[in-house]
PDB file of C-alpha atoms in Angstrom:
ATOM      1  CA  UNK A 521     -11.397   0.502  21.424  1.00 53.00           C
ATOM      2  CA  UNK A 522      -9.947   2.222  18.633  1.00 59.00           C
ATOM      3  CA  UNK A 523      -6.717   3.393  20.186  1.00 84.00           C
ATOM      4  CA  UNK A 524      -5.906   5.608  17.068  1.00 93.00           C
ATOM      5  CA  UNK A 525      -8.770   7.666  15.592  1.00 94.00           C
ATOM      6  CA  UNK A 526      -7.495   8.632  12.414  1.00 96.00           C
ATOM      7  CA  UNK A 527      -9.887  12.134  11.039  1.00 95.00           C
ATOM      8  CA  UNK A 528     -10.771  12.755   8.478  1.00 97.00           C
ATOM      9  CA  UNK A 529     -11.845   8.903   7.148  1.00 96.00           C
ATOM     10  CA  UNK A 530     -12.421  10.340   3.410  1.00 97.00           C
ATOM     11  CA  UNK A 531     -11.044  13.527   2.360  1.00 97.00           C
ATOM     12  CA  UNK A 532     -11.287  14.225  -1.643  1.00 97.00           C
ATOM     13  CA  UNK A 533      -9.958  17.521  -2.746  1.00 97.00           C
ATOM     14  CA  UNK A 534      -8.688  18.843  -6.191  1.00 97.00           C
ATOM     15  CA  UNK A 535      -5.064  18.911  -7.002  1.00 97.00           C
ATOM     16  CA  UNK A 536      -2.629  22.022  -6.009  1.00 97.00           C
ATOM     17  CA  UNK A 537      -4.971  22.195  -2.368  1.00 98.00           C
ATOM     18  CA  UNK A 538      -3.338  21.683   1.546  1.00 98.00           C
ATOM     19  CA  UNK A 539      -4.414  19.002   3.846  1.00 98.00           C
ATOM     20  CA  UNK A 540      -4.104  17.675   7.238  1.00 98.00           C
ATOM     21  CA  UNK A 541      -4.873  14.535   8.349  1.00 98.00           C
ATOM     22  CA  UNK A 542      -4.738  13.494  11.896  1.00 98.00           C
ATOM     23  CA  UNK A 543      -3.968  10.592  14.394  1.00 97.00           C
ATOM     24  CA  UNK A 544      -4.996  11.098  18.034  1.00 96.00           C
ATOM     25  CA  UNK A 545      -4.948   8.918  20.775  1.00 95.00           C
ATOM     26  CA  UNK A 546      -5.000   8.955  24.645  1.00 92.00           C
ATOM     27  CA  UNK A 547      -2.362   6.956  24.918  1.00 92.00           C
ATOM     28  CA  UNK A 548       1.459   7.381  25.243  1.00 93.00           C
ATOM     29  CA  UNK A 549       2.972   5.475  21.816  1.00 93.00           C
ATOM     30  CA  UNK A 550       7.334   4.917  21.942  1.00 91.00           C
ATOM     31  CA  UNK A 551       6.986   5.547  17.901  1.00 91.00           C
ATOM     32  CA  UNK A 552       4.302   6.948  15.604  1.00 94.00           C
ATOM     33  CA  UNK A 553       4.799   5.782  11.245  1.00 95.00           C
ATOM     34  CA  UNK A 554       2.654   7.007   8.816  1.00 97.00           C
ATOM     35  CA  UNK A 555       1.978   4.686   5.975  1.00 97.00           C
ATOM     36  CA  UNK A 556       0.513   4.515   2.460  1.00 97.00           C
ATOM     37  CA  UNK A 557      -1.486   1.928   0.884  1.00 97.00           C
ATOM     38  CA  UNK A 558      -2.822   1.422  -2.561  1.00 94.00           C
ATOM     39  CA  UNK A 559      -5.780  -0.650  -3.438  1.00 90.00           C
ATOM     40  CA  UNK A 560      -4.303  -4.315  -3.711  1.00 87.00           C
ATOM     41  CA  UNK A 561      -1.046  -3.699  -2.456  1.00 92.00           C
ATOM     42  CA  UNK A 562       0.945  -4.068   0.931  1.00 96.00           C
ATOM     43  CA  UNK A 563       1.081  -0.788   2.649  1.00 97.00           C
ATOM     44  CA  UNK A 564       4.295   0.959   1.773  1.00 96.00           C
ATOM     45  CA  UNK A 565       6.032   2.994   5.235  1.00 95.00           C
ATOM     46  CA  UNK A 566       6.927   6.401   4.798  1.00 97.00           C
ATOM     47  CA  UNK A 567       8.138   7.894   7.385  1.00 96.00           C
ATOM     48  CA  UNK A 568       8.690   6.864  11.828  1.00 93.00           C
ATOM     49  CA  UNK A 569       8.789   9.355  14.120  1.00 94.00           C
ATOM     50  CA  UNK A 570      10.560   9.025  17.998  1.00 92.00           C
ATOM     51  CA  UNK A 571      10.651  11.515  19.720  1.00 93.00           C
ATOM     52  CA  UNK A 572       8.210  14.078  20.667  1.00 94.00           C
ATOM     53  CA  UNK A 573       7.610  17.489  19.058  1.00 95.00           C
ATOM     54  CA  UNK A 574       9.557  16.027  15.835  1.00 96.00           C
ATOM     55  CA  UNK A 575       9.200  17.416  12.788  1.00 97.00           C
ATOM     56  CA  UNK A 576      10.108  15.600   9.313  1.00 97.00           C
ATOM     57  CA  UNK A 577       9.869  15.845   5.116  1.00 97.00           C
ATOM     58  CA  UNK A 578       9.410  14.006   3.341  1.00 95.00           C
ATOM     59  CA  UNK A 579       9.030  16.776   0.021  1.00 96.00           C
ATOM     60  CA  UNK A 580       5.212  17.778   0.611  1.00 97.00           C
ATOM     61  CA  UNK A 581       4.370  15.571   2.920  1.00 97.00           C
ATOM     62  CA  UNK A 582       5.149  17.132   6.754  1.00 98.00           C
ATOM     63  CA  UNK A 583       4.715  14.498   9.782  1.00 98.00           C
ATOM     64  CA  UNK A 584       4.637  15.854  13.445  1.00 97.00           C
ATOM     65  CA  UNK A 585       4.656  13.658  16.504  1.00 96.00           C
ATOM     66  CA  UNK A 586       3.145  15.123  19.562  1.00 96.00           C
ATOM     67  CA  UNK A 587       5.052  16.780  22.436  1.00 95.00           C
ATOM     68  CA  UNK A 588       3.671  14.042  24.379  1.00 95.00           C
ATOM     69  CA  UNK A 589       3.464  11.215  22.021  1.00 94.00           C
ATOM     70  CA  UNK A 590       0.017   9.944  22.089  1.00 95.00           C
ATOM     71  CA  UNK A 591      -0.753  12.215  18.145  1.00 95.00           C
ATOM     72  CA  UNK A 592       0.394  12.854  15.138  1.00 97.00           C
ATOM     73  CA  UNK A 593      -0.272  14.540  11.818  1.00 97.00           C
ATOM     74  CA  UNK A 594       0.693  14.557   8.550  1.00 98.00           C
ATOM     75  CA  UNK A 595       0.625  17.789   6.058  1.00 98.00           C
ATOM     76  CA  UNK A 596       0.496  17.150   2.605  1.00 98.00           C
ATOM     77  CA  UNK A 597       1.422  20.760   0.591  1.00 98.00           C
ATOM     78  CA  UNK A 598       0.427  21.145  -3.376  1.00 98.00           C
ATOM     79  CA  UNK A 599      -1.707  17.535  -3.386  1.00 97.00           C
ATOM     80  CA  UNK A 600      -1.432  15.679  -6.805  1.00 97.00           C
ATOM     81  CA  UNK A 601      -3.166  12.643  -8.292  1.00 96.00           C
ATOM     82  CA  UNK A 602      -0.422  10.620  -7.210  1.00 95.00           C
ATOM     83  CA  UNK A 603      -0.947  11.526  -3.443  1.00 97.00           C
ATOM     84  CA  UNK A 604      -4.346   9.189  -3.933  1.00 97.00           C
ATOM     85  CA  UNK A 605      -4.394   6.812  -1.781  1.00 97.00           C
ATOM     86  CA  UNK A 606      -5.565   4.565   2.355  1.00 97.00           C
ATOM     87  CA  UNK A 607      -2.785   6.857   4.640  1.00 98.00           C
ATOM     88  CA  UNK A 608      -2.252   4.983   7.414  1.00 98.00           C
ATOM     89  CA  UNK A 609      -0.929   6.086  10.696  1.00 97.00           C
ATOM     90  CA  UNK A 610       0.302   3.420  13.369  1.00 95.00           C
ATOM     91  CA  UNK A 611       2.079   3.516  16.965  1.00 93.00           C
ATOM     92  CA  UNK A 612       4.219   1.083  18.904  1.00 91.00           C
ATOM     93  CA  UNK A 613       3.521   1.128  22.465  1.00 87.00           C
ATOM     94  CA  UNK A 614       7.115   0.343  23.404  1.00 82.00           C
ATOM     95  CA  UNK A 615      10.219  -0.056  21.762  1.00 75.00           C
ATOM     96  CA  UNK A 616      10.414  -3.534  22.071  1.00 76.00           C
ATOM     97  CA  UNK A 617       7.435  -4.944  20.006  1.00 78.00           C
ATOM     98  CA  UNK A 618       6.683  -5.103  16.708  1.00 80.00           C
ATOM     99  CA  UNK A 619       3.220  -5.134  17.610  1.00 90.00           C
ATOM    100  CA  UNK A 620       1.618  -1.844  15.485  1.00 92.00           C
ATOM    101  CA  UNK A 621      -1.544  -0.743  16.667  1.00 94.00           C
ATOM    102  CA  UNK A 622      -2.674   0.900  13.200  1.00 95.00           C
ATOM    103  CA  UNK A 623      -5.832   3.877  12.973  1.00 95.00           C
ATOM    104  CA  UNK A 624      -9.139   3.047  10.523  1.00 95.00           C
ATOM    105  CA  UNK A 625      -6.934   4.860   7.749  1.00 96.00           C
ATOM    106  CA  UNK A 626      -7.669   7.818   5.940  1.00 97.00           C
ATOM    107  CA  UNK A 627      -8.579   7.760   2.516  1.00 97.00           C
ATOM    108  CA  UNK A 628      -7.129  10.863   0.302  1.00 98.00           C
ATOM    109  CA  UNK A 629      -8.419  11.418  -3.711  1.00 97.00           C
ATOM    110  CA  UNK A 630      -7.529  14.156  -5.482  1.00 97.00           C
ATOM    111  CA  UNK A 631      -8.822  14.834  -8.377  1.00 97.00           C
ATOM    112  CA  UNK A 632      -6.808  16.571 -11.629  1.00 95.00           C
TER     113      UNK A 632
ATOM    114  CA  UNK B 679      17.230  -5.159  -2.008  1.00 66.00           C
ATOM    115  CA  UNK B 680      14.000  -7.589  -2.639  1.00 80.00           C
ATOM    116  CA  UNK B 681      10.739  -6.466  -0.623  1.00 94.00           C
ATOM    117  CA  UNK B 682       8.784  -9.144   1.110  1.00 97.00           C
ATOM    118  CA  UNK B 683       7.152 -11.202  -1.201  1.00 97.00           C
ATOM    119  CA  UNK B 684       4.276 -13.763  -0.270  1.00 98.00           C
ATOM    120  CA  UNK B 685       2.577 -16.464  -1.729  1.00 97.00           C
ATOM    121  CA  UNK B 686      -0.152 -16.871  -2.738  1.00 97.00           C
ATOM    122  CA  UNK B 687      -1.458 -13.648  -4.079  1.00 97.00           C
ATOM    123  CA  UNK B 688      -5.067 -15.026  -3.414  1.00 97.00           C
ATOM    124  CA  UNK B 689      -6.861 -17.888  -2.389  1.00 96.00           C
ATOM    125  CA  UNK B 690     -10.255 -18.898  -2.563  1.00 98.00           C
ATOM    126  CA  UNK B 691     -11.109 -21.586   0.118  1.00 98.00           C
ATOM    127  CA  UNK B 692     -14.841 -23.551   1.754  1.00 98.00           C
ATOM    128  CA  UNK B 693     -15.893 -22.659   4.633  1.00 98.00           C
ATOM    129  CA  UNK B 694     -14.209 -25.519   7.158  1.00 98.00           C
ATOM    130  CA  UNK B 695     -10.968 -25.895   5.012  1.00 98.00           C
ATOM    131  CA  UNK B 696      -7.555 -25.065   6.525  1.00 98.00           C
ATOM    132  CA  UNK B 697      -5.019 -22.733   4.894  1.00 98.00           C
ATOM    133  CA  UNK B 698      -1.149 -21.724   5.062  1.00 98.00           C
ATOM    134  CA  UNK B 699       0.280 -18.455   3.236  1.00 98.00           C
ATOM    135  CA  UNK B 700       4.504 -17.943   3.442  1.00 98.00           C
ATOM    136  CA  UNK B 701       6.240 -15.167   3.924  1.00 98.00           C
ATOM    137  CA  UNK B 702       9.676 -14.237   2.680  1.00 98.00           C
ATOM    138  CA  UNK B 703      11.264 -11.399   5.168  1.00 97.00           C
ATOM    139  CA  UNK B 704      13.538  -8.836   3.113  1.00 96.00           C
ATOM    140  CA  UNK B 705      17.319 -10.282   3.390  1.00 95.00           C
ATOM    141  CA  UNK B 706      18.907  -9.670   6.605  1.00 92.00           C
ATOM    142  CA  UNK B 707      15.437  -8.944   8.349  1.00 93.00           C
ATOM    143  CA  UNK B 708      15.128 -10.926  11.208  1.00 93.00           C
ATOM    144  CA  UNK B 709      11.731 -10.497  12.492  1.00 94.00           C
ATOM    145  CA  UNK B 710       8.136 -11.160  10.908  1.00 96.00           C
ATOM    146  CA  UNK B 711       4.891 -10.086  11.695  1.00 96.00           C
ATOM    147  CA  UNK B 712       1.511 -10.547  10.771  1.00 97.00           C
ATOM    148  CA  UNK B 713      -1.468  -8.754  10.471  1.00 97.00           C
ATOM    149  CA  UNK B 714      -5.567  -9.387   9.316  1.00 98.00           C
ATOM    150  CA  UNK B 715      -6.771  -6.613   7.376  1.00 97.00           C
ATOM    151  CA  UNK B 716     -10.772  -6.422   6.858  1.00 95.00           C
ATOM    152  CA  UNK B 717     -12.744  -3.026   5.560  1.00 92.00           C
ATOM    153  CA  UNK B 718     -14.392  -3.067   9.420  1.00 89.00           C
ATOM    154  CA  UNK B 719     -11.783  -3.730  11.246  1.00 91.00           C
ATOM    155  CA  UNK B 720      -8.947  -2.339   9.527  1.00 93.00           C
ATOM    156  CA  UNK B 721      -5.165  -3.783  10.098  1.00 96.00           C
ATOM    157  CA  UNK B 722      -5.147  -5.847  13.499  1.00 96.00           C
ATOM    158  CA  UNK B 723      -1.423  -7.515  14.172  1.00 95.00           C
ATOM    159  CA  UNK B 724      -2.216 -11.137  14.599  1.00 97.00           C
ATOM    160  CA  UNK B 725       1.280 -12.386  15.496  1.00 94.00           C
ATOM    161  CA  UNK B 726       5.056 -11.646  15.861  1.00 94.00           C
ATOM    162  CA  UNK B 727       8.143 -13.922  15.202  1.00 95.00           C
ATOM    163  CA  UNK B 728      11.941 -13.893  15.662  1.00 93.00           C
ATOM    164  CA  UNK B 729      14.479 -16.767  16.122  1.00 91.00           C
ATOM    165  CA  UNK B 730      11.535 -19.052  15.196  1.00 94.00           C
ATOM    166  CA  UNK B 731       9.367 -18.190  18.047  1.00 94.00           C
ATOM    167  CA  UNK B 732       6.410 -16.084  18.812  1.00 93.00           C
ATOM    168  CA  UNK B 733       7.350 -12.992  20.740  1.00 91.00           C
ATOM    169  CA  UNK B 734       3.589 -11.468  20.705  1.00 90.00           C
ATOM    170  CA  UNK B 735       0.595 -12.513  20.185  1.00 93.00           C
ATOM    171  CA  UNK B 736      -3.021 -10.595  18.864  1.00 93.00           C
ATOM    172  CA  UNK B 737      -6.537 -10.929  19.975  1.00 93.00           C
ATOM    173  CA  UNK B 738      -7.286 -14.322  17.271  1.00 96.00           C
ATOM    174  CA  UNK B 739      -8.866 -17.285  17.975  1.00 96.00           C
ATOM    175  CA  UNK B 740      -6.761 -20.151  18.015  1.00 96.00           C
ATOM    176  CA  UNK B 741      -7.505 -21.504  14.309  1.00 97.00           C
ATOM    177  CA  UNK B 742      -4.419 -18.355  13.762  1.00 98.00           C
ATOM    178  CA  UNK B 743      -1.176 -19.884  14.149  1.00 97.00           C
ATOM    179  CA  UNK B 744       2.320 -19.619  12.979  1.00 97.00           C
ATOM    180  CA  UNK B 745       6.073 -20.141  12.676  1.00 97.00           C
ATOM    181  CA  UNK B 746       9.349 -19.365  11.557  1.00 97.00           C
ATOM    182  CA  UNK B 747      11.578 -20.659  10.186  1.00 97.00           C
ATOM    183  CA  UNK B 748      15.859 -20.927  10.723  1.00 96.00           C
ATOM    184  CA  UNK B 749      16.364 -18.593   7.233  1.00 95.00           C
ATOM    185  CA  UNK B 750      13.232 -16.069   8.963  1.00 95.00           C
ATOM    186  CA  UNK B 751      10.728 -16.617   6.498  1.00 97.00           C
ATOM    187  CA  UNK B 752       7.495 -17.285   7.681  1.00 98.00           C
ATOM    188  CA  UNK B 753       4.565 -19.021   7.483  1.00 98.00           C
ATOM    189  CA  UNK B 754       0.673 -19.129   9.056  1.00 98.00           C
ATOM    190  CA  UNK B 755      -2.204 -21.361   8.987  1.00 98.00           C
ATOM    191  CA  UNK B 756      -6.117 -21.073   9.511  1.00 98.00           C
ATOM    192  CA  UNK B 757      -7.770 -23.834  10.251  1.00 96.00           C
ATOM    193  CA  UNK B 758     -11.507 -24.466  10.078  1.00 97.00           C
ATOM    194  CA  UNK B 759     -11.769 -21.602   7.822  1.00 98.00           C
ATOM    195  CA  UNK B 760     -15.502 -18.898   8.595  1.00 98.00           C
ATOM    196  CA  UNK B 761     -16.646 -16.435   6.174  1.00 97.00           C
ATOM    197  CA  UNK B 762     -15.412 -13.777   8.389  1.00 96.00           C
ATOM    198  CA  UNK B 763     -12.082 -14.621   7.889  1.00 98.00           C
ATOM    199  CA  UNK B 764     -12.257 -13.387   4.097  1.00 98.00           C
ATOM    200  CA  UNK B 765      -9.103 -10.493   4.463  1.00 97.00           C
ATOM    201  CA  UNK B 766      -6.557  -9.446   2.744  1.00 97.00           C
ATOM    202  CA  UNK B 767      -3.080 -10.954   5.135  1.00 98.00           C
ATOM    203  CA  UNK B 768      -0.632  -9.214   5.215  1.00 98.00           C
ATOM    204  CA  UNK B 769       2.876  -9.678   6.316  1.00 97.00           C
ATOM    205  CA  UNK B 770       5.352  -6.901   7.877  1.00 96.00           C
ATOM    206  CA  UNK B 771       9.593  -7.581   8.341  1.00 95.00           C
ATOM    207  CA  UNK B 772      11.769  -5.712  10.536  1.00 92.00           C
ATOM    208  CA  UNK B 773      15.589  -5.672  10.618  1.00 88.00           C
ATOM    209  CA  UNK B 774      15.387  -6.582  14.688  1.00 81.00           C
ATOM    210  CA  UNK B 775      13.003  -8.016  17.014  1.00 78.00           C
ATOM    211  CA  UNK B 776      11.365  -4.940  18.125  1.00 73.00           C
ATOM    212  CA  UNK B 777      12.092  -3.216  15.044  1.00 66.00           C
ATOM    213  CA  UNK B 778       9.238  -0.879  14.854  1.00 73.00           C
ATOM    214  CA  UNK B 779      10.081   0.028  11.480  1.00 87.00           C
ATOM    215  CA  UNK B 780       7.787  -2.250   9.645  1.00 92.00           C
ATOM    216  CA  UNK B 781       7.923  -3.059   5.482  1.00 95.00           C
ATOM    217  CA  UNK B 782       4.915  -4.609   4.367  1.00 97.00           C
ATOM    218  CA  UNK B 783       4.631  -7.763   1.856  1.00 97.00           C
ATOM    219  CA  UNK B 784       1.388  -7.251  -0.999  1.00 97.00           C
ATOM    220  CA  UNK B 785      -0.683  -9.475   0.930  1.00 97.00           C
ATOM    221  CA  UNK B 786      -2.272 -12.825   0.336  1.00 98.00           C
ATOM    222  CA  UNK B 787      -5.945 -11.615  -0.302  1.00 97.00           C
ATOM    223  CA  UNK B 788      -8.046 -15.130   1.194  1.00 98.00           C
ATOM    224  CA  UNK B 789     -12.065 -15.304   0.149  1.00 98.00           C
ATOM    225  CA  UNK B 790     -14.027 -18.089   2.360  1.00 98.00           C
ATOM    226  CA  UNK B 791     -16.904 -19.333   0.021  1.00 97.00           C
TER     227      UNK B 791
END
């Protein structure tokens, strides 16, 4: 059972377009993190959201945690080829565990 | 500050053999978690260590084991390797136990033939 469903799984867009990646669950998470992973490397932490309804911005990336803390989204404005990679959402069911539950990931390709 | 380091980066083993992977966390980080990443299953949690004690364990067979040393460095061991154990094994460290913000190493790519 996949507790975190990510969509879409694959996304190929042109440079300058906007996109949104979704991470949904029927379970409540105490926090949710977004990572970006490049081939042959480990995931790199982009952001952690903790409070329901929280919105965080990282340059052209906007992250939102759902009010009920069951879902999250990542919006990229004016995508660049350097944004290409695998985007992963990961949730923690409680604050007393280092066990993260990962979504299957969204592979993003941004063409010049 | 140096990041999480994992050794070796690549490993080829034969079915039935055993393997030990090593992880050095970020300096000052005391919690280490291990994950297995495969194309079919994605990232799956193996175990978490803090203060040399296993705090959480994922749904993996007993062939997968680990330990943590007093300097927070960690090792994981897989015995009686199977073809399905071929994967990228990732180690992540966090400052405290239950630290949800985890920082990953580059991983060890294990291939079982």
